[in-house]
Coordinates of C-alpha atoms in Angstrom, one line a residue:
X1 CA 14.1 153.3 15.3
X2 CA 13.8 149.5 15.8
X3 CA 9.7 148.7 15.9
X4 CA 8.0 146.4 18.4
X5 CA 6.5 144.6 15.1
X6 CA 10.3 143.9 14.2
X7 CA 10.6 142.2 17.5
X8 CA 7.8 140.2 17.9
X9 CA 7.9 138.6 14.3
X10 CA 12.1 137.9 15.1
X11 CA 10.4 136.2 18.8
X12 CA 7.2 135.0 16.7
X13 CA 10.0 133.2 14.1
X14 CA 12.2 131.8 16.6
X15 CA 9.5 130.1 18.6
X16 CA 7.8 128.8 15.2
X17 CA 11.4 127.1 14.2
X18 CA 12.3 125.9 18.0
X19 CA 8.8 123.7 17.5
X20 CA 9.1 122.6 14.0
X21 CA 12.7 121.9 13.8
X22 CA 12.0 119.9 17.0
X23 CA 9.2 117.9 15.9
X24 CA 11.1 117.1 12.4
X25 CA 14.6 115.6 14.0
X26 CA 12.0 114.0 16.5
X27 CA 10.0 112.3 13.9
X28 CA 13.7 111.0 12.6
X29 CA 15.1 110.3 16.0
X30 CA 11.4 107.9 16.4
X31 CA 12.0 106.4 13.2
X32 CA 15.6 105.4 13.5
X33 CA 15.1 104.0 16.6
X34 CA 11.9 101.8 15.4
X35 CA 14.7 100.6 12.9
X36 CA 18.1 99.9 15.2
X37 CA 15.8 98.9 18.0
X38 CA 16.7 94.8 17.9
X39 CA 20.1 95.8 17.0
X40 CA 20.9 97.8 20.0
X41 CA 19.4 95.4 22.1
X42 CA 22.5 93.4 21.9
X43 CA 24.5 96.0 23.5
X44 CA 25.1 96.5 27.1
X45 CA 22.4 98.2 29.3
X46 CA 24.6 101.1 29.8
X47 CA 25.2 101.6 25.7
X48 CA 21.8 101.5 25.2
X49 CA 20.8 104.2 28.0
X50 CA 23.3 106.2 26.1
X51 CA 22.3 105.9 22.7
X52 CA 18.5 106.5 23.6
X53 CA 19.0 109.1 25.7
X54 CA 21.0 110.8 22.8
X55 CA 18.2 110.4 20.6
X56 CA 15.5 111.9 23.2
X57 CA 17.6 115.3 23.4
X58 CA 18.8 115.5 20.1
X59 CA 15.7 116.8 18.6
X60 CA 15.5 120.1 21.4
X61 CA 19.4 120.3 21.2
X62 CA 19.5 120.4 17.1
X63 CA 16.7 123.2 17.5
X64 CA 18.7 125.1 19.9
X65 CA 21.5 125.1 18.0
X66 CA 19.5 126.0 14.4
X67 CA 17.8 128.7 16.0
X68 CA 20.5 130.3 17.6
X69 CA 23.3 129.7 15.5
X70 CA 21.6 130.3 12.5
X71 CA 18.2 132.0 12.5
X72 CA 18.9 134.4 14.9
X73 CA 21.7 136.2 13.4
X74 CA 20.1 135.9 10.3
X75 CA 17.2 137.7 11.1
X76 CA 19.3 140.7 12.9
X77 CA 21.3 140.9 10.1
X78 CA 19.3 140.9 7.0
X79 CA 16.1 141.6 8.2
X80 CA 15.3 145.1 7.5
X81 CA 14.2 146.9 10.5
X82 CA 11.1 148.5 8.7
X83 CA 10.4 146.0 6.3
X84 CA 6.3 146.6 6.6
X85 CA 6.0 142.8 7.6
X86 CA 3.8 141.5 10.4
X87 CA 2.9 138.5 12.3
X88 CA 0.9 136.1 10.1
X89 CA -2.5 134.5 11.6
X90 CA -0.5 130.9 11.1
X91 CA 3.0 132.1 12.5
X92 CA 1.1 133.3 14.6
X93 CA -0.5 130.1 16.2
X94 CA 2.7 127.8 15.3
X95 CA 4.4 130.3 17.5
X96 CA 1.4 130.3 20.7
X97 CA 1.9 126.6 20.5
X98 CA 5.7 126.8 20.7
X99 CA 5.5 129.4 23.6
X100 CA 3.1 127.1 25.5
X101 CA 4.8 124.2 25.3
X102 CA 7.8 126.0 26.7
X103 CA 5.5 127.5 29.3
X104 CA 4.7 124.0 30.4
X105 CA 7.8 122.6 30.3
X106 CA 9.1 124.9 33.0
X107 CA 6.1 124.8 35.0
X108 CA 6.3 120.7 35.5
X109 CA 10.2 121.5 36.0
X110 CA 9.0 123.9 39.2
X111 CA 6.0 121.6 39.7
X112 CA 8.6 118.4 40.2
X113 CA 11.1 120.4 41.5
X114 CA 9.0 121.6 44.5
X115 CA 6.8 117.9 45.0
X116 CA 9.9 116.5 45.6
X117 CA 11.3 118.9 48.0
X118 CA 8.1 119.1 49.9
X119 CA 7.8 115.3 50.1
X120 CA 11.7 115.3 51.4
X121 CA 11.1 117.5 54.1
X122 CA 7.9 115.6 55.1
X123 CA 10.1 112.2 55.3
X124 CA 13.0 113.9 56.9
X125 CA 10.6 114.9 59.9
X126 CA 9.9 111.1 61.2
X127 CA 13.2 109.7 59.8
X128 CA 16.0 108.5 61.5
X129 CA 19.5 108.3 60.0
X130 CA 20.8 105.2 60.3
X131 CA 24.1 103.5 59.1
X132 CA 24.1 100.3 56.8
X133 CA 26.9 97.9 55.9
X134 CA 28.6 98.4 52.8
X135 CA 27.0 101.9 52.5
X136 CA 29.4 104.6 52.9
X137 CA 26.6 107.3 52.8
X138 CA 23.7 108.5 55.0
X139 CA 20.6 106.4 54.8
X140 CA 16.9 108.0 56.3
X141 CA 14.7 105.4 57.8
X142 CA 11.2 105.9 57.3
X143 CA 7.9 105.1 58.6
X144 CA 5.6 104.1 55.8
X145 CA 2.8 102.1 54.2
X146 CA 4.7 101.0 51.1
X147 CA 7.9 99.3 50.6
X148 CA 10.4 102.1 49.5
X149 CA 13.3 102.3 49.1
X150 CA 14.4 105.3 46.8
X151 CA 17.1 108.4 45.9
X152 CA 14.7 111.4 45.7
X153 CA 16.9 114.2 44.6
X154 CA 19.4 116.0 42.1
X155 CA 21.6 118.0 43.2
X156 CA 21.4 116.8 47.0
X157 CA 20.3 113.1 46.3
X158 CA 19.2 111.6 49.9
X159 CA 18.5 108.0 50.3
X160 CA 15.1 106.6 51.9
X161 CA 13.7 103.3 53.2
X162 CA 11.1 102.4 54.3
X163 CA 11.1 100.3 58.2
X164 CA 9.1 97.2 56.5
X165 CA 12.0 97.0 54.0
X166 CA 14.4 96.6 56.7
X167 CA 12.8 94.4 58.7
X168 CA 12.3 92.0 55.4
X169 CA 15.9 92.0 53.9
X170 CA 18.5 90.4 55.1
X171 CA 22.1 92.2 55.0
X172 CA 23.4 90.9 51.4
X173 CA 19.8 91.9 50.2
X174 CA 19.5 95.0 51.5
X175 CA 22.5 95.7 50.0
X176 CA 21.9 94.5 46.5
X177 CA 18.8 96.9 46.9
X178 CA 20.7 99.5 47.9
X179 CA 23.7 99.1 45.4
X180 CA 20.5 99.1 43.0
X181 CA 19.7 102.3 43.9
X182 CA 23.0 103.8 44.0
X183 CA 23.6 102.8 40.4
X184 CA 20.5 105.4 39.9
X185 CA 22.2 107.8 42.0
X186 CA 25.7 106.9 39.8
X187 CA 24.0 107.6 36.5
X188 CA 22.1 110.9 37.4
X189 CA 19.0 109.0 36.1
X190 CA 16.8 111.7 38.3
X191 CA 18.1 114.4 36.3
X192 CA 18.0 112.7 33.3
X193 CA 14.7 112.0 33.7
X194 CA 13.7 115.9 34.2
X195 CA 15.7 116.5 31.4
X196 CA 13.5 113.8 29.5
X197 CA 10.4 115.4 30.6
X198 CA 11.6 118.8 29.4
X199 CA 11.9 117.6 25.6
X200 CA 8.8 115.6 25.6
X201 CA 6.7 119.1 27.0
X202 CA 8.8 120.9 24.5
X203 CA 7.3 119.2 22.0
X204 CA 3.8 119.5 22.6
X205 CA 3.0 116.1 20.4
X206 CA 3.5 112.8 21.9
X207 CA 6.2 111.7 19.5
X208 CA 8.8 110.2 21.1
X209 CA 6.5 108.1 23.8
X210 CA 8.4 104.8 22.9
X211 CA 11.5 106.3 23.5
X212 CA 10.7 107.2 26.5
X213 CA 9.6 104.2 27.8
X214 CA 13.0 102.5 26.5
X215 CA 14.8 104.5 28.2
X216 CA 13.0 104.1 31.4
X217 CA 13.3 99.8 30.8
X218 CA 17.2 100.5 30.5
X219 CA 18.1 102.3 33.3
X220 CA 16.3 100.1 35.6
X221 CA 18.3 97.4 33.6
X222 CA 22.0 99.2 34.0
X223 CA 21.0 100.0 37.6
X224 CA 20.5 95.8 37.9
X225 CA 23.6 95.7 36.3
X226 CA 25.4 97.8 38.6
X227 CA 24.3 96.2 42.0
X228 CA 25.1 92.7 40.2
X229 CA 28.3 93.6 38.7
X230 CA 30.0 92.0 41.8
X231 CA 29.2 88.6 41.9
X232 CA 26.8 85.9 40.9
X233 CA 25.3 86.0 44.0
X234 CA 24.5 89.4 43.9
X235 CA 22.3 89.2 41.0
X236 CA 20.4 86.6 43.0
X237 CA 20.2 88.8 46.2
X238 CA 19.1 91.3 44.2
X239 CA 16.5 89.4 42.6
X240 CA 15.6 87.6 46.3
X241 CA 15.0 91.5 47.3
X242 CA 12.5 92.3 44.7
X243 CA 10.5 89.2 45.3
X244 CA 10.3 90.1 49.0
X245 CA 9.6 94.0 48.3
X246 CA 6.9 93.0 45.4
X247 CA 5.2 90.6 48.2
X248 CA 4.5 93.3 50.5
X249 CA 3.6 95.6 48.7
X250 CA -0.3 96.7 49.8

């Protein structure tokens, strides 16, 4: 007969390994990119996204892949259903740790998950939909203090801006903007972001914070790139667009 004991120290094990595999290949990932940092900064904007986002999941995905493909089936096959073993004190703790950090990790999944939807609906009500040149998809016009203009969304990305905005571009800026924003929408930089923000609360420990912030320079950089891959002169509409949005900002 198969104990509770025997499965709580297989869940206690698994948890203890998710967290310390992670923050071992996460210590590595940090380090190797302190050391190819200036390197990679000579590739393009949309090479570096890659690499950086590779490095940001590959500490969660190499301790998915250790625990499952290796410790589980381990433990079910050579651990001895009434071995007289119990849960340590530290096992224990390493494995409340591991448990909370998954605990919060899926809470500020639901927590963003249902901000944005809420703040979506509460745009939608005084937006109108209106149709832009060179824009082949709905745009939401909305009435508010500050200057956005945004994709709010995964799965159902819709497009916001903000009446100022508007009234302040003129058409080849409004559209660099909004080609800036597409190139979000293009590189499913919203859901690589929750993604992001799933291994950092995995972790628990704030490795990995430059990383982060790296990735967040580049994909505002590759979405630059995108709206400017046109033309000269879309680079400097663009750039015309974000002086005008910065100056009225309140």
């Amino acid at each position: 007969k198969v104990s509770i004991v025997y499965f709580l120290l297989g869940i206690s094990l698994t948890l203890a390994f998710l967290l310390i595999v992670n923050m071992i290949v996460a210590v590595f990932a940090s380090g190797l990119w302190r050391i190819i940092s200036s390197r990679v900064s000579r590739f393009s904007a949309n090479s570096r996204a890659h690499i950086i986002f590779g490095l940001r999941i590959l500490p969660v995905a190499v301790a998915v892949v250790f625990v499952s493909a290796f410790l589980i089936p381990a433990y079910l096959v050579h651990e001895p259903v009434a071995s007289g073993e119990i849960v340590s004190l530290k096992l224990a703790i390493i494995a409340a740790a591991a448990s909370f950090g998954v605990l919060i990790a899926f809470f500020r999944v639901f927590q963003t998950w249902w901000a944005t939807r809420m703040l979506a609906s509460n745009w939608l009500q005084n937006a109108d939909e209106i149709t832009l040149a060179g824009v082949n998809a709905r745009v939401h016009r909305i009435e508010h203090k500050f200057p956005v203009i945004a994709v709010i969304g995964i799965f159902r990305p819709k497009r916001f801006i903000a009446s100022q905005v508007l009234a302040s571009l003129d058409e080849a800026e409004l559209s660099a903007a909004v080609a800036h924003e597409y190139g979000h929408l293009r590189s499913r930089d919203n859901l690589k972001r929750t993604v992001l923000r799933v291994c950092r609360d995995l972790l628990i420990f704030p490795f990995g914070k430059a990383l982060d912030a790296a990735w967040a320079d580049n994909a505002e950089s590759l979405a630059d790139e995108f709206a400017a891959h046109n033309s000269r002169s879309s680079a400097i509409d663009l750039a015309s667009a974000l002086v005008k949005i910065a100056r009225i900002v309140p």
